[in-house]
XYZ file of N, CA, C and O in Angstrom:
392
model
N 0.820 -1.184 0.000
C 0.000 0.000 0.000
C 0.868 1.253 0.000
O 0.596 2.200 -0.716
N 1.924 1.237 0.804
C 2.817 2.387 0.872
C 3.417 2.684 -0.498
O 3.473 3.834 -0.927
N 3.845 1.646 -1.198
C 4.459 1.840 -2.510
C 3.474 2.449 -3.495
O 3.822 3.368 -4.244
N 2.234 1.969 -3.494
C 1.261 2.506 -4.446
C 0.910 3.952 -4.126
O 0.723 4.764 -5.032
N 0.855 4.296 -2.861
C 0.574 5.690 -2.494
C 1.733 6.590 -2.901
O 1.524 7.693 -3.410
N 2.946 6.120 -2.686
C 4.124 6.907 -3.057
C 4.193 7.097 -4.567
O 4.542 8.173 -5.044
N 3.847 6.062 -5.332
C 3.855 6.160 -6.788
C 2.833 7.174 -7.283
O 3.030 7.809 -8.306
N 1.739 7.301 -6.553
C 0.696 8.257 -6.920
C 1.077 9.685 -6.549
O 0.323 10.614 -6.809
N 2.232 9.854 -5.902
C 2.668 11.184 -5.505
C 2.092 11.642 -4.182
O 2.211 12.805 -3.814
N 1.477 10.735 -3.461
C 0.909 11.064 -2.162
C 2.030 11.188 -1.143
O 2.869 10.301 -1.014
N 2.047 12.297 -0.432
C 3.055 12.507 0.604
C 2.596 11.817 1.882
O 1.458 12.003 2.325
N 3.475 11.017 2.439
C 3.146 10.262 3.638
C 3.904 10.802 4.842
O 5.078 11.125 4.747
N 3.207 10.863 5.952
C 3.821 11.199 7.231
C 3.673 9.940 8.076
O 2.609 9.671 8.616
N 4.736 9.153 8.146
C 4.674 7.859 8.815
C 5.044 7.971 10.292
O 5.820 8.826 10.685
N 4.485 7.037 11.047
C 4.789 6.971 12.474
C 4.804 5.509 12.902
O 3.855 4.771 12.651
N 5.866 5.118 13.529
C 5.966 3.777 14.090
C 5.428 3.858 15.517
O 6.139 4.246 16.436
N 4.158 3.516 15.686
C 3.570 3.684 17.018
C 3.961 2.586 17.999
O 3.552 2.604 19.142
N 4.821 1.670 17.559
C 5.429 0.751 18.516
C 6.579 1.455 19.237
O 6.809 1.236 20.415
N 7.290 2.307 18.506
C 8.404 3.061 19.091
C 7.952 4.393 19.666
O 8.500 4.863 20.646
N 6.988 5.005 19.012
C 6.476 6.322 19.405
C 4.971 6.182 19.629
O 4.163 6.500 18.752
N 4.629 5.659 20.804
C 3.234 5.341 21.099
C 2.319 6.554 21.115
O 2.751 7.692 21.266
N 1.050 6.274 20.937
C 0.032 7.314 20.996
C -0.244 7.711 22.431
O -0.182 6.878 23.338
N -0.590 8.960 22.620
C -1.189 9.374 23.885
C -2.687 9.112 23.741
O -3.197 8.910 22.627
N -3.391 9.132 24.829
C -4.842 8.931 24.756
C -5.492 10.019 23.901
O -6.367 9.735 23.077
N -5.042 11.246 24.057
C -5.592 12.353 23.277
C -5.347 12.146 21.786
O -6.239 12.359 20.960
N -4.136 11.712 21.419
C -3.819 11.469 20.012
C -4.676 10.350 19.428
O -5.211 10.480 18.321
N -4.794 9.254 20.168
C -5.563 8.123 19.660
C -7.031 8.498 19.509
O -7.651 8.206 18.484
N -7.579 9.160 20.491
C -8.984 9.582 20.401
C -9.177 10.569 19.250
O -10.175 10.511 18.534
N -8.221 11.466 19.053
C -8.304 12.414 17.947
C -8.233 11.718 16.601
O -8.944 12.078 15.661
N -7.363 10.733 16.488
C -7.232 9.975 15.250
C -8.512 9.190 14.965
O -8.987 9.148 13.831
N -9.081 8.598 16.003
C -10.305 7.824 15.836
C -11.486 8.700 15.423
O -12.315 8.270 14.626
N -11.545 9.895 15.957
C -12.682 10.752 15.644
C -13.978 10.042 15.985
O -14.168 9.582 17.105
N -14.851 9.898 14.997
C -16.139 9.218 15.193
C -16.063 7.713 14.974
O -17.074 7.026 15.090
N -14.880 7.207 14.633
C -14.719 5.771 14.393
C -14.833 5.010 15.707
O -14.210 5.375 16.701
N -15.620 3.965 15.704
C -15.774 3.119 16.876
C -14.441 2.424 17.164
O -13.869 1.797 16.256
N -13.925 2.516 18.384
C -12.658 1.841 18.705
C -12.680 0.352 18.373
O -11.645 -0.222 18.034
N -13.837 -0.277 18.411
C -13.939 -1.699 18.068
C -13.561 -1.954 16.610
O -13.105 -3.044 16.265
N -13.722 -0.938 15.742
C -13.371 -1.089 14.334
C -11.873 -0.975 14.102
O -11.385 -1.327 13.033
N -11.135 -0.474 15.077
C -9.684 -0.304 14.977
C -8.961 -1.372 15.797
O -7.803 -1.649 15.586
N -9.661 -1.997 16.717
C -9.091 -3.024 17.576
C -8.826 -4.288 16.758
O -9.664 -4.731 15.985
N -7.661 -4.868 16.921
C -7.265 -6.051 16.161
C -7.759 -7.316 16.866
O -7.008 -8.015 17.545
N -9.023 -7.611 16.661
C -9.673 -8.726 17.346
C -9.047 -10.078 17.036
O -9.092 -10.989 17.851
N -8.477 -10.224 15.856
C -7.924 -11.517 15.424
C -6.463 -11.716 15.811
O -5.901 -12.779 15.576
N -5.849 -10.692 16.383
C -4.434 -10.820 16.732
C -4.251 -11.800 17.891
O -5.142 -11.966 18.726
N -3.104 -12.456 17.937
C -2.829 -13.359 19.066
C -2.928 -12.633 20.408
O -3.408 -13.213 21.392
N -2.499 -11.372 20.444
C -2.568 -10.616 21.701
C -4.009 -10.443 22.160
O -4.307 -10.531 23.353
N -4.911 -10.207 21.225
C -6.326 -10.038 21.574
C -6.948 -11.365 21.982
O -7.742 -11.426 22.933
N -6.587 -12.406 21.258
C -7.147 -13.724 21.587
C -6.784 -14.150 23.004
O -7.587 -14.758 23.706
N -5.559 -13.834 23.418
C -5.120 -14.182 24.773
C -5.985 -13.516 25.839
O -6.159 -14.048 26.924
N -6.510 -12.334 25.496
C -7.329 -11.600 26.461
C -8.725 -12.196 26.611
O -9.395 -11.953 27.613
N -9.171 -12.938 25.604
C -10.483 -13.586 25.672
C -11.633 -12.606 25.793
O -12.600 -12.861 26.502
N -11.555 -11.496 25.087
C -12.577 -10.455 25.174
C -13.822 -10.805 24.376
O -13.745 -11.439 23.334
N -14.953 -10.357 24.872
C -16.214 -10.491 24.160
C -16.500 -9.158 23.486
O -16.781 -8.158 24.161
N -16.413 -9.142 22.170
C -16.564 -7.901 21.406
C -17.853 -7.155 21.744
O -17.895 -5.935 21.741
N -18.883 -7.891 22.058
C -20.188 -7.278 22.317
C -20.271 -6.563 23.659
O -21.168 -5.737 23.866
N -19.330 -6.849 24.563
C -19.471 -6.295 25.911
C -18.347 -5.364 26.358
O -18.466 -4.738 27.412
N -17.262 -5.279 25.583
C -16.125 -4.455 26.006
C -16.414 -2.992 25.688
O -16.653 -2.631 24.543
N -16.395 -2.129 26.707
C -16.662 -0.697 26.477
C -15.564 -0.039 25.641
O -14.396 -0.447 25.671
N -15.933 0.976 24.892
C -15.002 1.696 24.019
C -13.802 2.220 24.801
O -12.662 2.130 24.334
N -14.021 2.767 25.978
C -12.920 3.308 26.778
C -11.921 2.222 27.161
O -10.708 2.467 27.218
N -12.408 1.025 27.400
C -11.519 -0.097 27.735
C -10.694 -0.508 26.509
O -9.504 -0.802 26.624
N -11.307 -0.510 25.339
C -10.566 -0.840 24.114
C -9.459 0.173 23.878
O -8.335 -0.196 23.521
N -9.746 1.437 24.081
C -8.726 2.477 23.917
C -7.595 2.265 24.908
O -6.420 2.312 24.547
N -7.923 1.993 26.158
C -6.888 1.745 27.169
C -6.016 0.561 26.775
O -4.785 0.614 26.859
N -6.648 -0.506 26.297
C -5.899 -1.697 25.889
C -4.975 -1.396 24.712
O -3.827 -1.842 24.679
N -5.460 -0.636 23.732
C -4.636 -0.299 22.567
C -3.466 0.603 22.955
O -2.380 0.496 22.383
N -3.679 1.483 23.912
C -2.591 2.339 24.379
C -1.531 1.518 25.107
O -0.336 1.748 24.945
N -1.981 0.545 25.896
C -1.059 -0.311 26.648
C -0.319 -1.295 25.748
O 0.823 -1.649 26.022
N -0.992 -1.762 24.692
C -0.419 -2.771 23.803
C -0.720 -2.424 22.348
O -1.780 -2.768 21.834
N 0.210 -1.741 21.677
C -0.020 -1.311 20.289
C -0.314 -2.446 19.307
O -0.907 -2.209 18.258
N 0.053 -3.677 19.644
C -0.269 -4.808 18.760
C -1.777 -4.983 18.606
O -2.238 -5.672 17.696
N -2.531 -4.384 19.500
C -3.984 -4.502 19.454
C -4.618 -3.486 18.505
O -5.838 -3.458 18.356
N -3.805 -2.669 17.844
C -4.306 -1.690 16.885
C -4.153 -2.273 15.482
O -3.054 -2.676 15.096
N -5.258 -2.311 14.733
C -5.177 -2.775 13.337
C -4.302 -1.824 12.547
O -4.334 -0.620 12.748
N -3.556 -2.391 11.631
C -2.646 -1.588 10.832
C -2.864 -1.879 9.358
O -3.290 -2.969 9.022
N -2.521 -0.942 8.539
C -2.101 0.421 8.857
C -3.297 1.302 9.204
O -4.439 0.964 8.881
N -3.009 2.394 9.865
C -3.993 3.458 10.075
C -3.588 4.587 9.148
O -2.453 5.049 9.192
N -4.492 5.019 8.316
C -4.198 6.080 7.368
C -5.235 7.175 7.544
O -6.440 6.920 7.456
N -4.747 8.381 7.796
C -5.633 9.530 7.955
C -5.534 10.358 6.677
O -4.476 10.880 6.351
N -6.635 10.448 5.957
C -6.692 11.204 4.715
C -7.703 12.327 4.891
O -8.906 12.078 4.961
N -7.183 13.538 5.031
C -8.051 14.707 5.184
C -9.090 14.520 6.289
O -10.267 14.820 6.114
N -8.640 13.967 7.407
C -9.526 13.792 8.554
C -10.351 12.520 8.526
O -11.105 12.252 9.453
N -10.216 11.727 7.477
C -10.948 10.468 7.372
C -9.994 9.326 7.700
O -8.922 9.226 7.095
N -10.371 8.478 8.637
C -9.525 7.365 9.052
C -9.824 6.126 8.220
O -10.971 5.696 8.124
N -8.773 5.578 7.624
C -8.872 4.316 6.895
C -8.101 3.293 7.714
O -6.944 3.509 8.061
N -8.766 2.179 8.006
C -8.194 1.162 8.887
C -7.883 -0.089 8.079
O -8.727 -0.591 7.349
N -6.665 -0.581 8.237
C -6.278 -1.795 7.543
C -6.124 -1.554 6.058
O -5.806 -0.454 5.620
N -6.374 -2.578 5.295
C -6.204 -2.474 3.847
C -7.569 -2.427 3.168
O -7.869 -3.215 2.268
N -8.392 -1.499 3.578
C -9.741 -1.319 3.039
C -9.637 -0.702 1.646
O -9.544 0.513 1.496
N -9.635 -1.542 0.626
C -9.427 -1.081 -0.751
C -10.524 -0.127 -1.211
O -10.259 0.835 -1.917
N -11.742 -0.388 -0.792
C -12.853 0.487 -1.183
C -12.654 1.882 -0.596
O -12.784 2.894 -1.289
N -12.311 1.952 0.684
C -12.073 3.259 1.334
C -10.879 3.973 0.715
O -10.896 5.189 0.542
N -9.849 3.218 0.355
C -8.674 3.820 -0.282
C -9.053 4.408 -1.635
O -8.641 5.507 -1.982
N -9.838 3.678 -2.399
C -10.257 4.159 -3.715
C -11.090 5.436 -3.573
O -10.935 6.386 -4.343
N -11.963 5.464 -2.576
C -12.792 6.654 -2.354
C -11.942 7.836 -1.928
O -12.183 8.968 -2.341
N -10.936 7.591 -1.116
C -10.098 8.676 -0.598
C -9.149 9.236 -1.652
O -8.847 10.419 -1.657
N -8.678 8.346 -2.535
C -7.663 8.763 -3.493
C -8.161 8.774 -4.938
O -7.388 9.007 -5.849
N -9.460 8.488 -5.110
C -10.059 8.569 -6.444
C -9.469 7.608 -7.365
O -9.381 7.494 -8.466
């Protein structure tokens, strides 16, 4: 995905959030109106170990967990003009970049 965006001339501002973690304010700002459950990596081994029930975990708890363990954040996160694209959502990418 990075290569195709670079080829299109899209300027990227990358961040390794494993090395430079998010603050709660940054993560909440990035999420905007996006439900934290849509950014939480439910299928990751780290999430499976927690044995969480997606239907019952409050949004604030998901944010706390993602801040404590960045592996629980789906990647990549791409912010395009205030719109958050999570993972490799090809439809959202096409809409964002025409």
